[in-house]
C-alpha positions as a printed Julia matrix, in Angstrom:
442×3 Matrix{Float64}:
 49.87  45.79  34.47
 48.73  47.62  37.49
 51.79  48.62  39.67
 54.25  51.66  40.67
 57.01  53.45  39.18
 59.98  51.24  39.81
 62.65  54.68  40.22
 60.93  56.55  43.2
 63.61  59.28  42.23
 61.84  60.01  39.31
 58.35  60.3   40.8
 59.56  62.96  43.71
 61.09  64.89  40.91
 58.32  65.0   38.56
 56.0   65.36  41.43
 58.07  68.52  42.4
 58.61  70.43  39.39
 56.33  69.54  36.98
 53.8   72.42  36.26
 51.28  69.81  34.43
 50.52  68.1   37.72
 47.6   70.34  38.26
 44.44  67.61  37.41
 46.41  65.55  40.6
 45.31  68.03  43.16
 49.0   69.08  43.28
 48.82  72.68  44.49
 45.59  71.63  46.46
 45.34  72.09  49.8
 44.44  68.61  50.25
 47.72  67.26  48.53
 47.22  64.34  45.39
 46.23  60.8   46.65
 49.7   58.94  47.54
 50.18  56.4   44.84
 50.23  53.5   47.3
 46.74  54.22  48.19
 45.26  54.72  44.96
 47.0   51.02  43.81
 45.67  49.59  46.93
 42.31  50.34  45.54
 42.75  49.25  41.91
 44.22  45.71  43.21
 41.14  45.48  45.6
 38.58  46.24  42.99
 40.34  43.94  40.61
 39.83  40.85  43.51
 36.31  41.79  43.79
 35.65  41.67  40.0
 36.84  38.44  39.45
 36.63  37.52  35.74
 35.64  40.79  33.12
 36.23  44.44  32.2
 35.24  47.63  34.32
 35.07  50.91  32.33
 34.54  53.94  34.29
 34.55  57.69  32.71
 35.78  60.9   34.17
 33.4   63.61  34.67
 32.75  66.19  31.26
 33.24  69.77  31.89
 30.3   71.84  32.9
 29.56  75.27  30.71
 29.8   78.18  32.11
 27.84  80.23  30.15
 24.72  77.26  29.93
 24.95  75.37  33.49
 26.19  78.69  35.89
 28.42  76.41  38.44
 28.9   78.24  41.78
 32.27  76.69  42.47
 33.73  75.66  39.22
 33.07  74.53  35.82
 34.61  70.63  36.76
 34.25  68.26  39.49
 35.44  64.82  38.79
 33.59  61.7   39.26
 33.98  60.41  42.57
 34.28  56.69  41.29
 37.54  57.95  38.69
 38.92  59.89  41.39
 39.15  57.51  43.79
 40.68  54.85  41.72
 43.59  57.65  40.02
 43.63  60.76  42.18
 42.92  62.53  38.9
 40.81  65.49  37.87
 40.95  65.1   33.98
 37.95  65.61  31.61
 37.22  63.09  28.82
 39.04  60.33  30.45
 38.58  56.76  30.82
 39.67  53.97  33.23
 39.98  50.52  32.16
 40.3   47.19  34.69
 40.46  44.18  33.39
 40.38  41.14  35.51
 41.25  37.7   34.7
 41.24  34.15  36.18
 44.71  33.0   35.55
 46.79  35.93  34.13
 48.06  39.25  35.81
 45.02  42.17  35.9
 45.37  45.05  33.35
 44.95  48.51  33.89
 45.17  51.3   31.04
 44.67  55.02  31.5
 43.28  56.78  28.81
 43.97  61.08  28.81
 43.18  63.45  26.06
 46.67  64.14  24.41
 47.64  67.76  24.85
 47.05  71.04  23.03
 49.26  73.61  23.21
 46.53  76.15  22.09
 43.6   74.61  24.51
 45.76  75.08  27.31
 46.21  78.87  26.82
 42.79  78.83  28.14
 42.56  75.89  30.54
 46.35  75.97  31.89
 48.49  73.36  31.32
 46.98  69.9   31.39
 47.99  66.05  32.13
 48.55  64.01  28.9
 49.46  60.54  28.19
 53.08  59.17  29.62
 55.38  59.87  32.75
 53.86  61.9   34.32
 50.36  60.38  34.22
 52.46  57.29  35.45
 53.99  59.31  38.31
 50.93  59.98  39.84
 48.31  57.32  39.23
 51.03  54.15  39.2
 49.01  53.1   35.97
 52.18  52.07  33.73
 49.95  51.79  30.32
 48.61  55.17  30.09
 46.8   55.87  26.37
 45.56  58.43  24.09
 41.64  59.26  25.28
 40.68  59.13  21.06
 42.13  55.33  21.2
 39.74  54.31  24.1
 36.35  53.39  21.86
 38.13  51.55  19.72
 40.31  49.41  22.26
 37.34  49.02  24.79
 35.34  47.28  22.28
 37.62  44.78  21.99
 38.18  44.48  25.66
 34.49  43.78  26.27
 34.39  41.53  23.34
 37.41  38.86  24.08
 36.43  38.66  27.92
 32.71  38.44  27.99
 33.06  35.67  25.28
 35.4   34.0   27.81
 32.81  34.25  30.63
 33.79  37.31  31.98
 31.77  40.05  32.82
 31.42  43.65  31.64
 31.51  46.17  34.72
 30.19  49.91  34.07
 29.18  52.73  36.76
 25.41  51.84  36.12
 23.3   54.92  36.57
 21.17  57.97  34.42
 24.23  58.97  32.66
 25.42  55.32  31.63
 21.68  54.47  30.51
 21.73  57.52  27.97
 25.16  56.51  27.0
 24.9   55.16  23.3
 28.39  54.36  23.33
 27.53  51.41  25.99
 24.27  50.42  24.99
 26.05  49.7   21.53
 29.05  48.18  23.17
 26.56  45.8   24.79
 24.43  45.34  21.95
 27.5   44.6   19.67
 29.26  42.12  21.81
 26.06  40.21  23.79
 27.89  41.31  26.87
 25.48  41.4   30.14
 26.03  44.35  31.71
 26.67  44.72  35.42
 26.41  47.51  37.51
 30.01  48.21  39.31
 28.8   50.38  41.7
 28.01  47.97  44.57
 31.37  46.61  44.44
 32.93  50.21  44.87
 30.34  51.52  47.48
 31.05  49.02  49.65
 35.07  49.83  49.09
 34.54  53.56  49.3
 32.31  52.64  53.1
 35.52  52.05  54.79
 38.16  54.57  54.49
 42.12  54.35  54.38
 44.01  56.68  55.74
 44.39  59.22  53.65
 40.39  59.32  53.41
 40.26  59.57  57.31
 43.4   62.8   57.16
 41.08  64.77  54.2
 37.65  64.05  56.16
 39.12  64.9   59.44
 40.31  68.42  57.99
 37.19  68.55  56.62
 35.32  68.18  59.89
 38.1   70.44  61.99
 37.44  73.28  59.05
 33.7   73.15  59.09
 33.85  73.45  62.99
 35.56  76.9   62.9
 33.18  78.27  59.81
 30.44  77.08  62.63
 32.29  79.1   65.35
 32.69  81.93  63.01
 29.48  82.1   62.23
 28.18  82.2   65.66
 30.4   85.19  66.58
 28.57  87.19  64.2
 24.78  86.17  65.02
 23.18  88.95  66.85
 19.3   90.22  66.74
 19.2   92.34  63.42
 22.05  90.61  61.55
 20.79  88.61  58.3
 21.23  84.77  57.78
 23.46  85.34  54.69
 26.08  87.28  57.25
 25.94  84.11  59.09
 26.8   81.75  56.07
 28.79  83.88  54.81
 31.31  84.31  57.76
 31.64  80.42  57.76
 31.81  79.76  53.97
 34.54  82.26  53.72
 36.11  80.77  57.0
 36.0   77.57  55.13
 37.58  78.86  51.94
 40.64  80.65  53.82
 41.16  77.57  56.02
 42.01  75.36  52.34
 38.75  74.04  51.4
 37.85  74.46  47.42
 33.67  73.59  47.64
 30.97  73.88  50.43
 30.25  69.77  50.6
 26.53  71.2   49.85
 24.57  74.66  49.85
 24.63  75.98  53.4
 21.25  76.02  55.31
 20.85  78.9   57.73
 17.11  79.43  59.0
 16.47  82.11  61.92
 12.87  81.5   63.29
 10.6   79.2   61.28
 13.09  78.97  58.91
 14.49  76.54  61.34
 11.87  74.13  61.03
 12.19  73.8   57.18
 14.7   71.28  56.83
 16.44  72.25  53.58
 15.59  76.06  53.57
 18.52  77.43  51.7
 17.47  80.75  50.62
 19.19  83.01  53.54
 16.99  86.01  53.61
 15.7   86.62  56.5
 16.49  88.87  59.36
 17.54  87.3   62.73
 15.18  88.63  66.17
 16.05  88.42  68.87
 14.06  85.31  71.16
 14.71  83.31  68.07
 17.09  80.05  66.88
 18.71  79.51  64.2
 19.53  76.19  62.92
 23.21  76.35  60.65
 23.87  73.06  58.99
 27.11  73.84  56.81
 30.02  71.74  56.02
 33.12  72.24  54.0
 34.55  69.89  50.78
 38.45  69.27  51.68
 40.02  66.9   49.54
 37.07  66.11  47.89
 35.81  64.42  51.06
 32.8   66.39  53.04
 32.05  67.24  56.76
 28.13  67.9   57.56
 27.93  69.27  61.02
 24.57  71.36  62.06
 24.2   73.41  65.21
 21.31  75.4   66.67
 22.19  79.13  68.31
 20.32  81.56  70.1
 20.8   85.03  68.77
 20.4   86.49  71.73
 22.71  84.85  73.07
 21.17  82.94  75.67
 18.69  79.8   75.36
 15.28  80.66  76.98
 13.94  78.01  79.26
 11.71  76.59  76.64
 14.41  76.6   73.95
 17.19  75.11  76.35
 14.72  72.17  77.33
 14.3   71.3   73.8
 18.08  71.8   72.95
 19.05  69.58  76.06
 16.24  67.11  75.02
 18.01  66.77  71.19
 21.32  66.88  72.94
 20.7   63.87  75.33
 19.11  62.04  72.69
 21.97  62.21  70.31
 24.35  61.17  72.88
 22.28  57.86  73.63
 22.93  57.0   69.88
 26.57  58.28  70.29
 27.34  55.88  73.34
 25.79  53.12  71.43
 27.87  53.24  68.39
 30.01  50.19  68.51
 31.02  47.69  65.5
 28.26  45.14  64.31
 25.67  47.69  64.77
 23.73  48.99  61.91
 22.51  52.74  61.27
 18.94  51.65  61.3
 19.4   50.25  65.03
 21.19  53.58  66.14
 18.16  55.3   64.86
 15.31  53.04  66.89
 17.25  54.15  70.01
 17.72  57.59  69.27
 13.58  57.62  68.7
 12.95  55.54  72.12
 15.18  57.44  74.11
 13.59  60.79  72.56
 10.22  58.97  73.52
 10.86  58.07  76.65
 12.39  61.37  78.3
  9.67  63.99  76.35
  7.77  64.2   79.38
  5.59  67.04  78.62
  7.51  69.3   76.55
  5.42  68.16  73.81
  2.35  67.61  75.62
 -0.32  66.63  74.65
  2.11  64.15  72.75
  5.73  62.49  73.0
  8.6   64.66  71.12
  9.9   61.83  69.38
  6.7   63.17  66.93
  8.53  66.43  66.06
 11.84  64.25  64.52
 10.56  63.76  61.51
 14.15  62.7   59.77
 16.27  59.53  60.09
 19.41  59.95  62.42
 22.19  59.33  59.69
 23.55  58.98  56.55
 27.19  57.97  55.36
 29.44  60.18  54.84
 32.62  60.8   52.51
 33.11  62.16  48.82
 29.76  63.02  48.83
 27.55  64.51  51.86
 24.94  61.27  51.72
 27.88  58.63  50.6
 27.09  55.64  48.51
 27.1   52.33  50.74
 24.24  50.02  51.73
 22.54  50.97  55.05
 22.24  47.33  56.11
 25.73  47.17  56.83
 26.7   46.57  60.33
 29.28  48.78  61.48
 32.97  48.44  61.3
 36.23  50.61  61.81
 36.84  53.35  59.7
 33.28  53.82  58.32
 31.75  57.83  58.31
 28.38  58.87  59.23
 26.29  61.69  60.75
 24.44  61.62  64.04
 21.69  64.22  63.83
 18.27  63.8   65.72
 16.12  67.03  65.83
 12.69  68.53  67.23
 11.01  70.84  64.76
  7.82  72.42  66.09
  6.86  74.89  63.29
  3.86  76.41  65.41
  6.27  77.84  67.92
  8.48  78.71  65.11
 11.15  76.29  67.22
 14.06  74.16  65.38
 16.29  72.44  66.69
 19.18  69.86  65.3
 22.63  68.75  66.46
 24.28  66.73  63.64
 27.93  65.21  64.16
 30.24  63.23  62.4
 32.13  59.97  63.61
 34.16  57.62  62.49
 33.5   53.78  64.4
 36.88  52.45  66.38
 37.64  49.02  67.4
 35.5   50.0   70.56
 33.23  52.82  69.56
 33.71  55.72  67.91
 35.8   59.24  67.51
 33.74  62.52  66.89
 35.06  63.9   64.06
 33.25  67.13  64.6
 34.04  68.05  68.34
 36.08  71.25  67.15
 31.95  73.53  67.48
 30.2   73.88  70.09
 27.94  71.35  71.43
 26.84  71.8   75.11
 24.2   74.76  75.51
 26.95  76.34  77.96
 29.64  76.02  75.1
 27.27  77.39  72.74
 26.65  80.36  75.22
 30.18  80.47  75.9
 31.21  81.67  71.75
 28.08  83.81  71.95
 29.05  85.71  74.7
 32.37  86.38  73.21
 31.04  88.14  70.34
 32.77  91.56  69.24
């Protein structure tokens, strides 16, 4: 059964001096998951399952010498990280829900190897520890987990129950499953809905790792603007706030940093970071930092001279005014898709002729906002009306490639009981706080 260590003694001291702790985030900057949380999680799937068994599988190691990861050869699966706070290869998590009984829960880890772990560093096993930090009591050997699954899946779908798995391109090419399902007659249902619309509202330990998040990826903006000056390159600029991100605890970028100086600024995902910065021009920086494994996304448009033109500072105030109509309309019941209409009406309906012969509104050619979380564009249905504690961007933008002109202000919030908290007010938003950091360069 599901539940904590009963001797909290025991958990502080394994916690504190245990050197196989590592695959917790123990050491992290972020800190592991508190126990309480990640319980709170398991019990709430477990309600929403109702009758059946939910198998989810850590992530596999990446290789090094075949795949050439940037940031590291392992990044765990969101879904099996949220549910244990662990980072463990080759894995498993088993629910299994029942009308009338107590749920189940068994953790299955790879048992350890002493010579393995001359290369990897020590890693979690089966037992105590594994206990310590997840609050799973039955914690298994990973090689059992085939074997015992099976006959999980078979005894509750021929009760009625249903089998749960993390439906997706990596399940659908898993023969394991397919034979599982083939073997037993078990229907298979996707679990991901039920977790997407868990992982939508965050507890708050979510809201202290995406807050960092948002408060680092603010000062890697900053940074970055106190080096942009005509003649410096784009990669000088994402690289002042990616290593501003690193130092300040965060161990990913939440996605590759986009830094575009002139027309660059009008592609929206131009990554490449090779071009020299001129003076007259903008650059558009959308960067955000991983903390936790939660991710900020904030974007803002500089001038590298250090001062908007007239033209430029119309457009920028235009974007501006227009995000903060969707900002002061953010309230809960409201859905993302309404918070876009009025960002496009009010971008309509105050163009006057900047964009002449047309409205401006023309030149956003992006929706205002996506959820946000352990991943950059979080899972969760975009239907959903608001409600407290759920994550999103704000980021209208004008893009008029024929004046080689880009511009887009992206935020993050988090909706209160009565509207919302900007995650990302640590950068500069205002043109005249913009100016401000410019003119402060060295």
């Amino acid at each position: 059964m599901d539940g904590l260590m009963p001797r909290a003694a025991l958990v502080l001291a394994l916690l504190a001096s245990t050197p196989t702790l590592a695959p917790a985030q123990v050491g992290s900057p972020a800190g592991p998951v508190p126990v309480e949380y990640l319980a709170a999680r398991r019990a709430d799937l477990l309600k929403r399952m109702g009758n059946g068994v939910a198998v989810i599988r850590s992530s596999e190691k990446r290789s090094i010498e075949g795949d050439y990861p940037q940031d590291s050869d392992y990044r765990e699966n969101n879904d099996f990280f949220y549910l244990t706070g662990l980072e463990t290869p080759s894995s498993w998590l088993v629910l299994i829900a029942r009308d009338t009984l107590p749920p189940q829960v068994y953790l299955y880890l790879p048992a350890r190897d002493s010579m393995a772990e001359r290369w990897t560093g020590a890693r979690l096993g089966p037992g105590a520890e594994a206990t310590a930090l997840t609050g799973i009591e039955d914690t298994r050997a990973a090689d059992l987990a085939e074997r015992q699954i099976r006959s999980f899946v078979r005894s509750r779908t021929l009760q009625g129950g249903t089998f749960y798995l993390l439906l997706g391109k990596e399940a659908e090419r898993d023969t394991f499953f397919q034979q599982l399902a083939l073997g037993t007659g078990a229907g298979v249902s996707d679990l991901r809905p039920l977790l997407d619309a868990m992982r939508l509202v965050k507890d708050s330990d979510e809201m202290r790792r995406m807050r960092m998040a948002a408060e680092i990826s603010a000062k890697g903006h900053v940074a970055a603007m106190r080096v942009a000056r005509p003649g410096a390159w784009e990669y000088q600029l994402e690289g002042a706030a990616e290593g501003t991100f690193r130092s300040l605890g965060a161990e990913r970028l939440a996605y590759p940093s986009i830094v575009g100086t002139g027309i660059n600024a009008t592609t929206l995902h131009y990554d490449r970071s090779r071009s020299q910065l001129q003076a007259g021009e903008l650059v558009v920086m959308d960067m955000g930092a991983e903390y936790g494994f939660y991710a900020a996304d904030i974007t803002r448009t500089i001038p590298v001279s250090g001062k908007f033109s007239p033209r430029q500072l119309q457009i920028y105030n235009l974007v501006l005014a227009t995000q903060q109509a969707a900002l002061d309309s953010i309230k809960p019941g409201i859905t993302l898709g309404r918070l876009g209409q009025i960002a496009r009406e009010y971008m309509k309906e105050h163009s006057g002729d900047l964009c002449a012969p047309g409205t401006c509104d023309r030149y956003f050619i992006h929706g205002l906002s996506h959820w946000l979380g352990m991943d950059v564009h979080d899972v969760g249905n975009y239907a959903t009306p608001l409600a407290p504690n759920m994550v999103f961007t704000v980021e209208p933008g004008i893009y008029i490639p024929e004046e080689k002109l880009g511009v887009r202000i992206e935020d993050d919030v988090v909706v209160t009981a009565t509207g919302y908290e900007l995650l990302s007010a640590g950068a500069p938003r205002t043109a005249a706080e913009v100016e401000k950091v410019m003119g402060a360069r060295k």
